[in-house]
GROMACS .gro file of C-alpha atoms in nm:
model
  164
    1MET     CA    1   3.013  -2.447  -1.256
    2PRO     CA    2   2.806  -2.760  -1.327
    3GLU     CA    3   2.903  -2.960  -1.636
    4LEU     CA    4   2.677  -3.197  -1.829
    5LYS     CA    5   2.812  -3.533  -1.934
    6ASP     CA    6   2.879  -3.540  -2.307
    7GLU     CA    7   2.641  -3.828  -2.376
    8THR     CA    8   2.279  -3.880  -2.283
    9PHE     CA    9   2.209  -4.138  -2.015
   10ARG     CA   10   2.158  -4.490  -2.151
   11ILE     CA   11   2.094  -4.835  -2.016
   12ASP     CA   12   2.177  -5.172  -2.172
   13SER     CA   13   1.936  -5.256  -2.453
   14PHE     CA   14   2.095  -5.567  -2.601
   15TRP     CA   15   1.798  -5.797  -2.532
   16TRP     CA   16   1.508  -5.558  -2.602
   17ASN     CA   17   1.238  -5.620  -2.865
   18GLU     CA   18   1.229  -5.430  -3.194
   19THR     CA   19   0.909  -5.265  -3.309
   20ASP     CA   20   0.777  -4.975  -3.516
   21ILE     CA   21   0.647  -4.656  -3.358
   22ASN     CA   22   0.455  -4.369  -3.515
   23LEU     CA   23   0.599  -4.023  -3.537
   24TYR     CA   24   0.361  -3.734  -3.477
   25ASP     CA   25   0.398  -3.619  -3.839
   26GLY     CA   26   0.285  -3.956  -3.977
   27TRP     CA   27   0.620  -4.127  -4.038
   28ILE     CA   28   0.711  -4.460  -3.880
   29MET     CA   29   1.043  -4.536  -3.712
   30LYS     CA   30   1.207  -4.855  -3.582
   31VAL     CA   31   1.278  -4.863  -3.209
   32LYS     CA   32   1.366  -5.111  -2.938
   33ILE     CA   33   1.149  -5.121  -2.626
   34ASN     CA   34   1.246  -5.284  -2.297
   35PRO     CA   35   1.017  -5.552  -2.145
   36THR     CA   36   0.866  -5.312  -1.889
   37LYS     CA   37   0.791  -5.064  -2.171
   38ASP     CA   38   0.939  -4.769  -1.984
   39VAL     CA   39   1.245  -4.711  -2.206
   40MET     CA   40   1.280  -4.705  -2.585
   41GLU     CA   41   1.581  -4.670  -2.810
   42TYR     CA   42   1.590  -4.534  -3.165
   43LEU     CA   43   1.725  -4.774  -3.426
   44GLU     CA   44   1.743  -4.531  -3.717
   45GLY     CA   45   1.783  -4.167  -3.812
   46PRO     CA   46   2.014  -3.899  -3.671
   47ALA     CA   47   1.912  -3.988  -3.314
   48LYS     CA   48   2.003  -4.355  -3.359
   49TRP     CA   49   2.088  -4.522  -3.024
   50GLU     CA   50   1.940  -4.237  -2.818
   51GLN     CA   51   1.696  -4.350  -2.550
   52ILE     CA   52   1.369  -4.205  -2.425
   53PHE     CA   53   1.256  -4.274  -2.068
   54VAL     CA   54   0.877  -4.289  -2.083
   55THR     CA   55   0.832  -4.167  -1.723
   56TYR     CA   56   1.035  -3.959  -1.481
   57ASP     CA   57   1.014  -4.238  -1.223
   58ALA     CA   58   1.166  -4.486  -1.470
   59PHE     CA   59   1.449  -4.245  -1.551
   60VAL     CA   60   1.521  -4.188  -1.182
   61GLU     CA   61   1.511  -4.560  -1.102
   62TYR     CA   62   1.766  -4.647  -1.372
   63ALA     CA   63   1.988  -4.344  -1.302
   64CYS     CA   64   1.993  -4.417  -0.926
   65ALA     CA   65   2.092  -4.778  -0.996
   66TYR     CA   66   2.368  -4.657  -1.229
   67LYS     CA   67   2.501  -4.400  -0.980
   68GLY     CA   68   2.440  -4.619  -0.673
   69CYS     CA   69   2.263  -4.337  -0.494
   70SER     CA   70   1.923  -4.234  -0.357
   71LYS     CA   71   1.670  -4.026  -0.548
   72LYS     CA   72   1.749  -3.731  -0.321
   73ILE     CA   73   2.123  -3.745  -0.401
   74LEU     CA   74   2.052  -3.797  -0.772
   75GLU     CA   75   1.827  -3.491  -0.787
   76GLU     CA   76   2.060  -3.272  -0.583
   77LYS     CA   77   2.392  -3.369  -0.742
   78TYR     CA   78   2.345  -3.525  -1.085
   79LEU     CA   79   2.023  -3.395  -1.245
   80PRO     CA   80   1.984  -3.061  -1.420
   81THR     CA   81   1.773  -2.795  -1.249
   82GLU     CA   82   1.645  -2.462  -1.377
   83GLU     CA   83   1.909  -2.279  -1.172
   84LYS     CA   84   2.200  -2.489  -1.297
   85LEU     CA   85   2.085  -2.468  -1.658
   86THR     CA   86   2.051  -2.091  -1.631
   87LEU     CA   87   2.415  -2.076  -1.520
   88LEU     CA   88   2.518  -2.283  -1.821
   89ALA     CA   89   2.282  -2.164  -2.094
   90GLY     CA   90   2.167  -1.819  -1.988
   91LYS     CA   91   1.810  -1.695  -1.950
   92GLN     CA   92   1.522  -1.895  -2.092
   93LYS     CA   93   1.364  -1.796  -2.423
   94GLU     CA   94   1.650  -1.558  -2.499
   95THR     CA   95   1.890  -1.575  -2.788
   96SER     CA   96   2.235  -1.484  -2.658
   97GLU     CA   97   2.599  -1.553  -2.722
   98GLN     CA   98   2.607  -1.756  -2.399
   99TYR     CA   99   2.327  -1.980  -2.528
  100LYS     CA  100   2.486  -2.021  -2.871
  101ILE     CA  101   2.809  -2.138  -2.706
  102PHE     CA  102   2.619  -2.371  -2.474
  103TYR     CA  103   2.416  -2.522  -2.758
  104THR     CA  104   2.715  -2.584  -2.984
  105THR     CA  105   2.925  -2.735  -2.704
  106ALA     CA  106   2.664  -2.925  -2.499
  107ILE     CA  107   2.396  -3.037  -2.748
  108GLN     CA  108   2.484  -3.281  -3.023
  109LYS     CA  109   2.257  -3.322  -3.325
  110LYS     CA  110   2.199  -3.688  -3.235
  111GLN     CA  111   2.066  -3.578  -2.895
  112CYS     CA  112   1.772  -3.405  -3.063
  113ALA     CA  113   1.554  -3.707  -2.990
  114GLY     CA  114   1.230  -3.515  -2.930
  115TYR     CA  115   0.979  -3.668  -2.690
  116PHE     CA  116   0.736  -3.957  -2.646
  117ILE     CA  117   0.362  -3.888  -2.633
  118PRO     CA  118   0.188  -4.173  -2.446
  119ARG     CA  119  -0.152  -4.063  -2.573
  120GLY     CA  120  -0.146  -4.224  -2.915
  121GLU     CA  121   0.199  -4.374  -2.854
  122LYS     CA  122   0.383  -4.137  -3.085
  123LEU     CA  123   0.712  -3.955  -3.096
  124GLY     CA  124   0.719  -3.578  -3.148
  125ARG     CA  125   0.981  -3.322  -3.255
  126VAL     CA  126   1.235  -3.593  -3.333
  127TRP     CA  127   1.552  -3.434  -3.480
  128GLU     CA  128   1.412  -3.084  -3.411
  129CYS     CA  129   1.512  -3.028  -3.050
  130CYS     CA  130   1.669  -3.184  -2.744
  131LEU     CA  131   1.441  -3.245  -2.448
  132MET     CA  132   1.560  -3.387  -2.118
  133TRP     CA  133   1.429  -3.471  -1.773
  134LEU     CA  134   1.503  -3.226  -1.490
  135ALA     CA  135   1.517  -3.286  -1.116
  136GLY     CA  136   1.161  -3.314  -0.988
  137GLY     CA  137   1.006  -3.428  -1.316
  138ASN     CA  138   0.989  -3.117  -1.531
  139ASP     CA  139   1.176  -3.105  -1.861
  140ALA     CA  140   1.394  -2.864  -2.054
  141GLU     CA  141   1.369  -2.809  -2.428
  142PHE     CA  142   1.672  -2.690  -2.625
  143SER     CA  143   1.627  -2.560  -2.979
  144LYS     CA  144   1.892  -2.389  -3.191
  145GLU     CA  145   1.755  -2.048  -3.090
  146TRP     CA  146   1.673  -2.074  -2.717
  147TRP     CA  147   1.577  -2.303  -2.431
  148LYS     CA  148   1.283  -2.326  -2.191
  149ILE     CA  149   1.147  -2.533  -1.903
  150THR     CA  150   0.815  -2.708  -1.950
  151LYS     CA  151   0.622  -2.781  -1.633
  152GLY     CA  152   0.362  -3.014  -1.788
  153GLY     CA  153   0.608  -3.270  -1.916
  154LYS     CA  154   0.527  -3.542  -1.663
  155ASN     CA  155   0.279  -3.681  -1.917
  156TYR     CA  156   0.552  -3.733  -2.179
  157GLY     CA  157   0.883  -3.919  -2.213
  158PHE     CA  158   1.228  -3.763  -2.257
  159SER     CA  159   1.599  -3.834  -2.273
  160GLY     CA  160   1.816  -3.797  -1.965
  161ARG     CA  161   2.142  -3.611  -1.908
  162LEU     CA  162   2.345  -3.623  -1.592
  163PHE     CA  163   2.605  -3.389  -1.450
  164LYS     CA  164   2.963  -3.513  -1.420
   0.00000   0.00000   0.00000
């Protein structure tokens, strides 16, 4: 049975620049952004220290460097897929005891970092749900009630979780 690491994937952010970013609902939040502008880190709120990878390619590049492996190995061994998540969380868009157990054991409140919307440079659904990159560039969204895979997520930015 696959097992997600407890923490979201992060890279060193010690030397990044601080800035403000707009939230979709009109609020403003402090973040750090790396020099290549492909990773940001929250500096406040319940998701403090969580990171968003603005593109799938950026996430894969950093995760491959961390694991010391190729993209192919990363996607096959360490990244969530629809099949592996179904084993862990049950069927998509279904409230079940299996999903409740998965959510309470695998998703921490601080991991509900929402997503980055490049169009308008805003963050959405922060503190509402956990979204993460999947192998191949799709994403999975986990709310308290159910989970689903979104196939159009390549235009957004998400957190990353790896398997142990």
